[in-house]
CSV table of C-alpha atoms in Angstrom, one decimal:
chain,number,residue,atom,x,y,z
A,24,UNK,CA,-8.8,-18.1,-14.6
A,25,UNK,CA,-8.9,-15.8,-12.1
A,26,UNK,CA,-11.8,-14.2,-10.6
A,27,UNK,CA,-11.6,-11.4,-13.1
A,28,UNK,CA,-11.4,-13.7,-15.9
A,29,UNK,CA,-14.6,-15.6,-15.0
A,30,UNK,CA,-16.5,-12.5,-14.2
A,31,UNK,CA,-15.8,-11.3,-17.9
A,32,UNK,CA,-16.4,-14.7,-19.4
A,33,UNK,CA,-19.8,-14.7,-17.5
A,34,UNK,CA,-20.9,-11.4,-18.6
A,35,UNK,CA,-20.1,-12.2,-22.2
A,36,UNK,CA,-22.5,-15.0,-21.9
A,37,UNK,CA,-25.1,-13.0,-20.8
A,38,UNK,CA,-24.3,-10.1,-23.2
A,39,UNK,CA,-23.8,-7.7,-20.6
A,40,UNK,CA,-21.3,-4.8,-19.7
A,41,UNK,CA,-19.2,-4.7,-16.7
A,42,UNK,CA,-19.9,-2.1,-14.0
A,43,UNK,CA,-16.5,-1.4,-12.1
A,44,UNK,CA,-17.1,0.6,-8.6
A,45,UNK,CA,-13.9,2.2,-7.1
A,46,UNK,CA,-13.6,3.2,-3.3
A,47,UNK,CA,-10.9,4.2,-1.3
A,48,UNK,CA,-10.0,1.5,1.4
A,49,UNK,CA,-10.8,2.6,5.3
A,50,UNK,CA,-12.5,6.0,4.0
A,51,UNK,CA,-13.7,7.3,6.6
A,52,UNK,CA,-12.9,4.4,8.7
A,53,UNK,CA,-12.4,0.7,8.4
A,54,UNK,CA,-16.0,-0.2,9.6
A,55,UNK,CA,-17.7,2.2,7.3
A,56,UNK,CA,-15.5,1.3,4.3
A,57,UNK,CA,-16.1,-2.3,5.0
A,58,UNK,CA,-19.7,-1.9,5.2
A,59,UNK,CA,-20.1,-0.2,1.8
A,60,UNK,CA,-17.9,-2.5,0.3
A,61,UNK,CA,-19.9,-5.6,1.7
A,62,UNK,CA,-22.9,-3.9,-0.1
A,63,UNK,CA,-21.4,-3.3,-3.4
A,64,UNK,CA,-22.2,-6.8,-5.1
A,65,UNK,CA,-25.7,-6.4,-3.9
A,66,UNK,CA,-26.0,-3.0,-5.7
A,67,UNK,CA,-24.8,-4.4,-8.9
A,68,UNK,CA,-21.2,-4.0,-8.9
A,69,UNK,CA,-19.3,-6.8,-10.9
A,70,UNK,CA,-15.7,-5.8,-10.0
A,71,UNK,CA,-14.5,-3.8,-7.0
A,72,UNK,CA,-11.7,-1.7,-7.2
A,73,UNK,CA,-10.2,-0.9,-3.7
A,74,UNK,CA,-8.0,2.3,-3.1
A,75,UNK,CA,-4.7,1.9,-1.2
A,76,UNK,CA,-4.4,5.3,0.3
A,77,UNK,CA,-1.1,7.0,-0.4
A,78,UNK,CA,0.4,10.5,0.8
A,79,UNK,CA,1.2,11.6,-2.7
A,80,UNK,CA,-1.6,10.3,-5.3
A,81,UNK,CA,-0.6,12.1,-8.2
A,82,UNK,CA,-3.3,10.9,-10.8
A,83,UNK,CA,-6.1,11.6,-8.6
A,84,UNK,CA,-8.2,14.7,-8.1
A,85,UNK,CA,-9.1,16.6,-5.1
A,86,UNK,CA,-11.8,13.9,-4.1
A,87,UNK,CA,-9.9,11.1,-4.1
A,88,UNK,CA,-7.1,12.9,-2.6
A,89,UNK,CA,-9.0,13.8,0.4
A,90,UNK,CA,-10.4,10.2,0.7
A,91,UNK,CA,-6.9,9.1,1.2
A,92,UNK,CA,-6.1,11.6,3.7
A,93,UNK,CA,-9.3,10.9,5.7
A,94,UNK,CA,-8.3,6.9,5.4
A,95,UNK,CA,-4.7,7.8,6.7
A,96,UNK,CA,-6.1,9.9,9.3
A,97,UNK,CA,-8.4,7.1,10.5
A,98,UNK,CA,-5.4,4.8,10.8
A,99,UNK,CA,-5.4,2.7,7.7
A,100,UNK,CA,-2.5,0.8,6.8
A,101,UNK,CA,-1.6,-1.9,4.4
A,102,UNK,CA,-2.0,-4.3,6.9
A,103,UNK,CA,-5.6,-3.2,8.1
A,104,UNK,CA,-6.5,-2.8,4.3
A,105,UNK,CA,-5.8,-6.7,3.9
A,106,UNK,CA,-7.6,-7.4,6.7
A,107,UNK,CA,-10.5,-5.8,5.5
A,108,UNK,CA,-10.4,-7.7,2.2
A,109,UNK,CA,-10.3,-10.8,4.5
A,110,UNK,CA,-13.3,-10.0,6.1
A,111,UNK,CA,-15.1,-9.3,2.9
A,112,UNK,CA,-13.9,-12.7,1.7
A,113,UNK,CA,-15.6,-14.4,4.5
A,114,UNK,CA,-18.7,-13.6,3.2
A,115,UNK,CA,-18.0,-13.3,-0.5
A,116,UNK,CA,-15.9,-15.7,-2.4
A,117,UNK,CA,-16.8,-14.6,-5.8
A,118,UNK,CA,-16.5,-10.9,-6.4
A,119,UNK,CA,-13.2,-9.7,-8.0
A,120,UNK,CA,-11.2,-7.2,-5.9
A,121,UNK,CA,-8.5,-5.2,-7.6
A,122,UNK,CA,-6.0,-3.3,-5.4
A,123,UNK,CA,-5.6,-0.1,-7.0
A,124,UNK,CA,-2.7,2.8,-6.1
A,125,UNK,CA,0.9,3.8,-6.2
A,126,UNK,CA,4.0,1.6,-5.8
A,127,UNK,CA,5.7,3.1,-2.9
A,128,UNK,CA,3.7,1.2,-0.5
A,129,UNK,CA,4.4,-2.2,-2.1
A,130,UNK,CA,7.9,-1.6,-2.4
A,131,UNK,CA,8.2,-0.4,1.2
A,132,UNK,CA,6.7,-4.0,2.3
A,133,UNK,CA,8.6,-5.9,-0.5
A,134,UNK,CA,7.2,-7.2,-3.5
A,135,UNK,CA,7.2,-10.9,-2.6
A,136,UNK,CA,5.9,-10.5,0.8
A,137,UNK,CA,3.2,-8.2,-0.5
A,138,UNK,CA,2.3,-10.6,-3.4
A,139,UNK,CA,2.0,-13.4,-1.1
A,140,UNK,CA,-0.1,-11.5,1.5
A,141,UNK,CA,-2.5,-9.9,-1.1
A,142,UNK,CA,-3.1,-13.4,-2.9
A,143,UNK,CA,-3.8,-14.9,0.4
A,144,UNK,CA,-6.2,-12.2,1.4
A,145,UNK,CA,-8.3,-12.4,-1.7
A,146,UNK,CA,-6.9,-9.9,-4.2
A,147,UNK,CA,-7.2,-10.8,-7.8
A,148,UNK,CA,-5.7,-7.8,-9.7
A,149,UNK,CA,-3.6,-4.8,-9.2
A,150,UNK,CA,-3.5,-1.4,-10.9
A,151,UNK,CA,-0.5,0.4,-10.1
A,152,UNK,CA,-0.4,4.0,-11.9
A,153,UNK,CA,3.3,5.1,-11.6
A,154,UNK,CA,4.9,1.9,-12.7
A,155,UNK,CA,5.1,2.1,-16.6
A,156,UNK,CA,5.7,-1.2,-18.7
A,157,UNK,CA,9.4,-0.4,-18.8
A,158,UNK,CA,9.4,-1.5,-15.1
A,159,UNK,CA,7.3,-4.8,-15.9
A,160,UNK,CA,9.9,-7.0,-14.0
A,161,UNK,CA,9.7,-4.9,-10.9
A,162,UNK,CA,6.1,-5.7,-10.0
A,163,UNK,CA,3.8,-6.8,-13.2
A,164,UNK,CA,5.7,-10.1,-14.2
A,165,UNK,CA,6.1,-11.1,-10.6
A,166,UNK,CA,2.1,-10.4,-9.8
A,167,UNK,CA,1.2,-12.5,-12.6
A,168,UNK,CA,3.3,-15.4,-12.0
A,169,UNK,CA,1.7,-15.3,-8.3
A,170,UNK,CA,-1.6,-15.6,-10.0
A,171,UNK,CA,-2.7,-11.9,-9.7
A,172,UNK,CA,-3.8,-9.9,-13.1
A,173,UNK,CA,-1.9,-6.7,-13.6
A,174,UNK,CA,-4.1,-4.1,-15.3
A,175,UNK,CA,-2.7,-1.6,-17.3
A,176,UNK,CA,-4.0,2.0,-18.1
A,177,UNK,CA,-4.2,3.1,-21.5
A,178,UNK,CA,-4.9,6.9,-22.3
A,179,UNK,CA,-6.0,9.5,-25.0
A,180,UNK,CA,-2.2,10.1,-25.4
A,181,UNK,CA,-1.3,6.2,-25.9
A,182,UNK,CA,-0.7,6.4,-29.7
A,183,UNK,CA,-0.3,3.3,-31.8
A,184,UNK,CA,3.5,3.1,-31.2
A,185,UNK,CA,3.3,2.9,-27.7
A,186,UNK,CA,-0.1,0.5,-27.5
A,187,UNK,CA,1.9,-2.8,-28.1
A,188,UNK,CA,4.3,-1.7,-24.9
A,189,UNK,CA,1.2,-1.1,-22.9
A,190,UNK,CA,-0.5,-4.3,-23.9
A,191,UNK,CA,2.5,-6.5,-23.6
A,192,UNK,CA,1.9,-7.8,-20.2
A,193,UNK,CA,-1.5,-6.5,-19.4
A,194,UNK,CA,-4.1,-9.3,-18.1
A,195,UNK,CA,-7.5,-9.2,-16.8
A,196,UNK,CA,-8.8,-6.1,-18.6
A,197,UNK,CA,-7.3,-2.8,-20.0
A,198,UNK,CA,-8.5,0.3,-18.0
A,199,UNK,CA,-9.1,3.3,-20.6
A,200,UNK,CA,-8.7,6.4,-19.0
A,201,UNK,CA,-11.3,8.5,-20.9
A,202,UNK,CA,-9.8,12.0,-20.4
A,203,UNK,CA,-6.4,13.5,-20.0
A,204,UNK,CA,-5.6,14.9,-16.3
A,205,UNK,CA,-6.6,13.6,-13.1
A,206,UNK,CA,-9.8,11.7,-11.6
A,207,UNK,CA,-12.9,13.6,-11.6
A,208,UNK,CA,-11.7,16.6,-13.6
A,209,UNK,CA,-14.1,16.2,-16.8
A,210,UNK,CA,-16.6,14.5,-18.2
A,211,UNK,CA,-16.2,11.4,-20.7
A,212,UNK,CA,-17.6,11.7,-24.2
A,213,UNK,CA,-18.7,8.6,-25.8
A,214,UNK,CA,-18.1,10.2,-29.4
A,215,UNK,CA,-14.2,10.3,-28.1
A,216,UNK,CA,-14.1,7.3,-26.4
A,217,UNK,CA,-15.8,5.0,-28.8
A,218,UNK,CA,-13.1,5.3,-31.5
A,219,UNK,CA,-10.2,4.7,-29.2
A,220,UNK,CA,-11.9,1.7,-27.5
A,221,UNK,CA,-12.2,0.2,-30.9
A,222,UNK,CA,-8.4,1.0,-31.6
A,223,UNK,CA,-7.4,-0.7,-28.3
A,224,UNK,CA,-9.8,-3.7,-28.9
A,225,UNK,CA,-8.2,-4.2,-32.6
A,226,UNK,CA,-5.0,-4.9,-30.8
A,227,UNK,CA,-6.0,-7.3,-28.0
A,228,UNK,CA,-8.6,-9.7,-26.9
A,229,UNK,CA,-8.7,-8.4,-23.3
A,230,UNK,CA,-11.9,-6.5,-22.5
A,231,UNK,CA,-11.8,-2.5,-22.5
A,232,UNK,CA,-13.3,-0.7,-19.5
A,233,UNK,CA,-13.4,3.1,-19.3
A,234,UNK,CA,-13.0,5.1,-16.5
A,235,UNK,CA,-12.5,8.8,-15.4
A,236,UNK,CA,-15.4,11.4,-15.7
A,237,UNK,CA,-18.5,9.1,-15.5
A,238,UNK,CA,-20.8,10.7,-13.0
A,239,UNK,CA,-24.5,9.7,-14.0
A,240,UNK,CA,-26.4,6.6,-15.0
A,241,UNK,CA,-26.8,8.2,-18.3
A,242,UNK,CA,-23.2,8.5,-18.7
A,243,UNK,CA,-22.5,5.1,-17.4
A,244,UNK,CA,-24.9,3.6,-20.2
A,245,UNK,CA,-23.5,5.6,-22.8
A,246,UNK,CA,-19.8,5.2,-22.1
A,247,UNK,CA,-20.5,1.3,-21.5
A,248,UNK,CA,-22.4,1.1,-24.6
A,249,UNK,CA,-19.2,1.8,-26.8
A,250,UNK,CA,-16.9,-0.4,-24.4
A,251,UNK,CA,-16.9,-3.7,-22.5
A,252,UNK,CA,-18.0,-1.6,-19.0
A,253,UNK,CA,-17.1,1.5,-17.2
A,254,UNK,CA,-15.5,2.4,-13.8
A,255,UNK,CA,-17.1,4.9,-11.4
A,256,UNK,CA,-15.3,6.3,-8.6
A,257,UNK,CA,-15.3,9.9,-7.7
A,258,UNK,CA,-19.0,10.2,-7.8
A,259,UNK,CA,-19.0,7.3,-5.1
A,260,UNK,CA,-16.2,8.6,-3.1
A,261,UNK,CA,-17.9,11.7,-2.9
A,262,UNK,CA,-20.7,10.7,-1.5
A,263,UNK,CA,-19.0,8.9,1.1
A,264,UNK,CA,-16.7,12.2,1.9
A,265,UNK,CA,-20.2,13.9,2.4
A,266,UNK,CA,-21.1,11.4,5.2
A,267,UNK,CA,-24.0,10.2,3.5
A,268,UNK,CA,-25.5,6.9,5.0
A,269,UNK,CA,-24.4,3.7,3.8
A,270,UNK,CA,-27.8,3.0,2.4
A,271,UNK,CA,-27.9,6.0,0.1
A,272,UNK,CA,-24.3,5.4,-1.2
A,273,UNK,CA,-25.5,1.8,-2.2
A,274,UNK,CA,-28.7,3.2,-3.6
A,275,UNK,CA,-26.6,5.4,-5.8
A,276,UNK,CA,-24.3,3.1,-6.9
A,277,UNK,CA,-27.2,0.6,-8.0
A,278,UNK,CA,-28.4,3.5,-10.2
A,279,UNK,CA,-25.3,3.8,-11.9
A,280,UNK,CA,-24.7,0.0,-12.2
A,281,UNK,CA,-28.2,-0.2,-13.8
A,282,UNK,CA,-27.3,2.6,-16.4
A,283,UNK,CA,-24.0,0.6,-17.1
A,284,UNK,CA,-26.0,-2.7,-17.2
A,285,UNK,CA,-28.7,-1.4,-19.6
A,286,UNK,CA,-25.9,-0.5,-22.1
């Protein structure tokens, strides 16, 4: 079992929903980003999604695009990102880390080398938003053979004909994108999300986590109540981009986590 599998098993035993937090690695610089990352578990985060900055983040809205630009301008590279993970792992051996981003930096590095280094650094799973299931042999299958979960996105446009293909090689959890469009673009609605989560859960035993459009503790509670948990990204990244102190960012994360855990 990966750390992700172990976390969901523990949460099921506790009858609790998962709270997943996204931050952009290296935003606005390595030291600040690592300080926030180290504080996330204590703020109630069950799984950390760590963004890989990329120059052309086509699925992301302005908030996360700007975070990626700040990170790159601050000198963040894939090597430095993995060093961040190693530094985190020196203090925390249990919190799962999912690397989220685009295939280009992985392809440029070489899949085999990337997977070896990611696993050694302490990465538990990957979300690569621009590799469809038809390309599973490119990264998904090798990643799972290397012991990493490969987490797939399902969306409101993933119909029943497409869903089995999406789920075929997915592991860890299914990430349900609650709204069409880019990150931070609209508010998630439980009335829309609930039936879709139920449809996905009827086709898989994997947990279903809902992301996009969750910005308040109340929304986190409402969405988590119809799924196995929720992801918050843009609302956290926005505070970092505003230059808020680390303590303020983590206090807001704790409020969001408390909302999800109350579901």
